[in-house]
Short mmCIF file of C-alpha atoms in Angstrom, two decimals:
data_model
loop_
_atom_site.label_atom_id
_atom_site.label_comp_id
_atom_site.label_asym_id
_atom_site.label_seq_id
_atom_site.Cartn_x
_atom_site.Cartn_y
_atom_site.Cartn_z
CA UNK A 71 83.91 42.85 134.93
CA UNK A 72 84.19 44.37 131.55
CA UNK A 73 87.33 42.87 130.43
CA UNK A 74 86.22 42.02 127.56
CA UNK A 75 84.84 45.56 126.61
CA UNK A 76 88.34 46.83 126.96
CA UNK A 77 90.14 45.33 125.26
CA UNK A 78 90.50 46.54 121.83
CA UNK A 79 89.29 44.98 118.45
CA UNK A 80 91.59 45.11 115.67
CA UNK A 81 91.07 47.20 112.74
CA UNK A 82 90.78 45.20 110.07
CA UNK A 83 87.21 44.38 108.59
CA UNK A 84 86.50 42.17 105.86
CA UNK A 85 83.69 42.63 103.44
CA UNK A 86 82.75 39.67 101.36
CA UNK A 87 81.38 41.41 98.40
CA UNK A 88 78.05 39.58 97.16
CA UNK A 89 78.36 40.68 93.76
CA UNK A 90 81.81 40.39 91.97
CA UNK A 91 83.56 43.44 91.42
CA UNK A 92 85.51 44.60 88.07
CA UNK A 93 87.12 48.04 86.88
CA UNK A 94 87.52 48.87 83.68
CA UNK A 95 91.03 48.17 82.38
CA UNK A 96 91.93 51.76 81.38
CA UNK A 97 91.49 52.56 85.05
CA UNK A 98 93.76 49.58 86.02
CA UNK A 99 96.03 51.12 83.66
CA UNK A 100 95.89 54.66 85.05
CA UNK A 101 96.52 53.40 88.30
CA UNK A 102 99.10 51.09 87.96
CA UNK A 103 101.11 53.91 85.77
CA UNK A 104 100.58 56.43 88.64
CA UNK A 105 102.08 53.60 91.20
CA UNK A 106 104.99 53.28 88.56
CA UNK A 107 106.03 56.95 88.11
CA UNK A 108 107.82 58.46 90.17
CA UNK A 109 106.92 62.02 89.57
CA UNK A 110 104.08 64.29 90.64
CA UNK A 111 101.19 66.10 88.55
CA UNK A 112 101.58 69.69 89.03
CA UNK A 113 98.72 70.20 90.88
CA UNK A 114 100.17 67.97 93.50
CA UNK A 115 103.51 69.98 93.20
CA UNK A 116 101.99 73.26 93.29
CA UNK A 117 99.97 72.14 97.09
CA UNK A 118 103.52 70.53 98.49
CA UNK A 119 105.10 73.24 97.51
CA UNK A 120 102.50 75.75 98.63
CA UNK A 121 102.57 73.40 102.25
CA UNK A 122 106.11 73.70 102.08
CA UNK A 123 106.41 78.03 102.18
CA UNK A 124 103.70 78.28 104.57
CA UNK A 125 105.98 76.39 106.78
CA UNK A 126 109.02 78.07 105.74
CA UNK A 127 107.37 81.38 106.77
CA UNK A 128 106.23 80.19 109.93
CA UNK A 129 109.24 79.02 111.13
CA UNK A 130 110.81 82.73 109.73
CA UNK A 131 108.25 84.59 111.73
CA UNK A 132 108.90 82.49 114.77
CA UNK A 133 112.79 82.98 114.66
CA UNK A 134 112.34 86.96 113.82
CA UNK A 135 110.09 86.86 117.36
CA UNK A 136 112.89 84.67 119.19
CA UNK A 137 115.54 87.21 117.93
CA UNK A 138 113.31 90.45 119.09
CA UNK A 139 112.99 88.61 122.40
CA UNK A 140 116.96 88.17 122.90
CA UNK A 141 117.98 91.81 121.81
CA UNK A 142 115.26 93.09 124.40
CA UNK A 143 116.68 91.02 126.66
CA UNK A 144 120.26 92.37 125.96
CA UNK A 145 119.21 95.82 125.92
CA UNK A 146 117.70 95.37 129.32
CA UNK A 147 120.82 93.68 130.46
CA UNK A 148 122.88 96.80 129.17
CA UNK A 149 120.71 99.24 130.51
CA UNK A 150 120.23 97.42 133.81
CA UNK A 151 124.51 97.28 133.97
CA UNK A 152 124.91 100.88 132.54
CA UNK A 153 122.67 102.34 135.79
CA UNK A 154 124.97 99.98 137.92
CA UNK A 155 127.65 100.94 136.65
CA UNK A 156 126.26 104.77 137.15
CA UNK A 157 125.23 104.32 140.74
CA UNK A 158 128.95 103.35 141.31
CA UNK A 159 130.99 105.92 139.95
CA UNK A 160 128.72 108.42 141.52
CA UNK A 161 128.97 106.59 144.83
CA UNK A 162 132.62 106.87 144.35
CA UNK A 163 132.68 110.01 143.37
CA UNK A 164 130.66 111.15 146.48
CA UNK A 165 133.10 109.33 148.60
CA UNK A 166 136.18 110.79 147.31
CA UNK A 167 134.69 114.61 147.76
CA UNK A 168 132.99 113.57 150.96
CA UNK A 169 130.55 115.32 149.36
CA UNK A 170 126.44 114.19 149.09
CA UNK A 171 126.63 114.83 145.68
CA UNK A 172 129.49 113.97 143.61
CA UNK A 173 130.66 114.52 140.03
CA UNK A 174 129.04 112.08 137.97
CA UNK A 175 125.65 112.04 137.64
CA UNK A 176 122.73 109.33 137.15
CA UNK A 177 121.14 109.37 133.62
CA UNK A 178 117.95 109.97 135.92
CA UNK A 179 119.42 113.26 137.46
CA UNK A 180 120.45 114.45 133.68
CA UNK A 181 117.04 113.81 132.41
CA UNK A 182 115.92 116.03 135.51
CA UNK A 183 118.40 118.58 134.82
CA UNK A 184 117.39 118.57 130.88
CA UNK A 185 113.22 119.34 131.78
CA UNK A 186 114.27 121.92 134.11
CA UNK A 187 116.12 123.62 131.10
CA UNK A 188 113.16 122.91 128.47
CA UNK A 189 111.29 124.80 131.48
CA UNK A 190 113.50 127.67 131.64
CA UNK A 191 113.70 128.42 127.75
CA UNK A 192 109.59 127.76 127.08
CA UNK A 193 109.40 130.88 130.50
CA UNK A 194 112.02 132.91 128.28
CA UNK A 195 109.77 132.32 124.58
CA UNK A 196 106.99 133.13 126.18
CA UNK A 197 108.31 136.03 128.28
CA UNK A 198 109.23 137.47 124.59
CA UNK A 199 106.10 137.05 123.08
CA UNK A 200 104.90 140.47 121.98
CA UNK A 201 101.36 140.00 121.11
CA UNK A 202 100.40 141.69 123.80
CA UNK A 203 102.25 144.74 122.82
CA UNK A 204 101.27 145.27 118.90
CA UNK A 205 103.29 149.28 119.07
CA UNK A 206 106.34 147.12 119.26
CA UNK A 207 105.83 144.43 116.94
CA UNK A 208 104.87 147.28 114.45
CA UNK A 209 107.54 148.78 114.72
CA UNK A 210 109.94 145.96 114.56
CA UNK A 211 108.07 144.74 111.31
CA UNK A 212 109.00 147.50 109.84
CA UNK A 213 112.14 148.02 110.46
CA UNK A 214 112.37 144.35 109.19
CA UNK A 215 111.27 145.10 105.83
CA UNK A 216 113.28 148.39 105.61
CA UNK A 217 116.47 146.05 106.17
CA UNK A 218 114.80 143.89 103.29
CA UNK A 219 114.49 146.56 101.22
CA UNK A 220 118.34 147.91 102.08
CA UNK A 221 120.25 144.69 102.36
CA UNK A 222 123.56 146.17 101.00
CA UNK A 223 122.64 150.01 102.49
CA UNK A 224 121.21 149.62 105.69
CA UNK A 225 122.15 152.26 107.33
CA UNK A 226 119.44 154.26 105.30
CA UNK A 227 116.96 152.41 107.79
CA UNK A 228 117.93 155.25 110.68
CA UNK A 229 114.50 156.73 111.05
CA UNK A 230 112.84 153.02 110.74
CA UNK A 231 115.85 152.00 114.23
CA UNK A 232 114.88 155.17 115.97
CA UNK A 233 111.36 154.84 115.57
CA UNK A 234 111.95 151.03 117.11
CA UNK A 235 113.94 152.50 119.79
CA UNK A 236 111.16 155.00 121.03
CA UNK A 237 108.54 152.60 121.41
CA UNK A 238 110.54 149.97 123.28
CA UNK A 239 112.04 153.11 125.52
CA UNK A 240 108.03 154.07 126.09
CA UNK A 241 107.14 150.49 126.67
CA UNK A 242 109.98 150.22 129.45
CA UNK A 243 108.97 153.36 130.76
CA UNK A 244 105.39 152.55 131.31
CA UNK A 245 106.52 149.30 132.90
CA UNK A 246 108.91 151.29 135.44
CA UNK A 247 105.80 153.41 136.42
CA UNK A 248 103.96 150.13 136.78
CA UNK A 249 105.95 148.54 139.64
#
């Protein structure tokens, strides 16, 4: 049952050539010095070699990836022992105080504590803004350039102060009145 199919042939095949074949003897030459030397032609050099840094810079770009993939690794490890680490001192702490929260804080908490600040000073900048009030900024522009103008005398800018101090004394005034 198909036994014989399965079996496999072997490779070699035989060709009995009907007409005699002959090469010319300067290629018999050429060939037989090739077998004999034991060097290269360039153009052969320049493909090996060309073979040979395309798998040199494989192999680099596959041990830079390896080497990313271990200090991620690590760095996850460190910051994965560091929050440990973290949870344990303030669990300590906590317990010591008998307190719910104790003196050392999570990097999470800090990075909490750090927005609510950025919070706080971008309510104060824009609290001082005084677009909205041009009197004032007037004023305080000039009494800018009047200090420019007297950098080594400025107490010859005492009009230029007083002026600044009457419109931010009207401007707190009017807000008084307001509430």
């Amino acid at each position: 049952m198909g036994a014989g199919q399965s079996k496999p042939e072997s490779d070699e095949k035989v060709f009995q050539a009907q007409v005699p074949i002959t090469f010319a003897p300067d290629v018999v030459n050429q060939l037989s010095d090739n077998l004999e030397s034991t060097e290269t032609s360039p153009q052969r050099q320049s493909l090996i070699d060309a073979h040979i840094r395309a798998r040199i810079q494989g192999e680099l770009e596959h041990l830079k990836k390896e080497e990313e993939d271990v200090r991620q690794q690590i760095e996850q490890a460190l910051e994965k022992e560091n929050l440990d680490k973290e949870k344990t001192m303030a669990g300590e702490a906590s317990a010591n105080d008998g307190s719910s929260s104790g003196d050392v804080k999570t990097s999470a908490t800090l990075f909490g504590d750090l927005e609510e600040i950025r919070n706080k000073i971008n309510k104060y900048h824009a609290k001082r803004d005084l677009s909205a009030h041009p009197e004032v900024q007037q004023a305080g522009s000039v009494l800018v350039e009047c200090y420019k103008r007297n950098a080594t005398t400025s107490l010859n800018c005492w009009r230029e102060v007083d002026a600044f101090k009457a419109t931010v004394s009207n401007l707190e005034q009017n807000y008084l009145k307001s509430l």
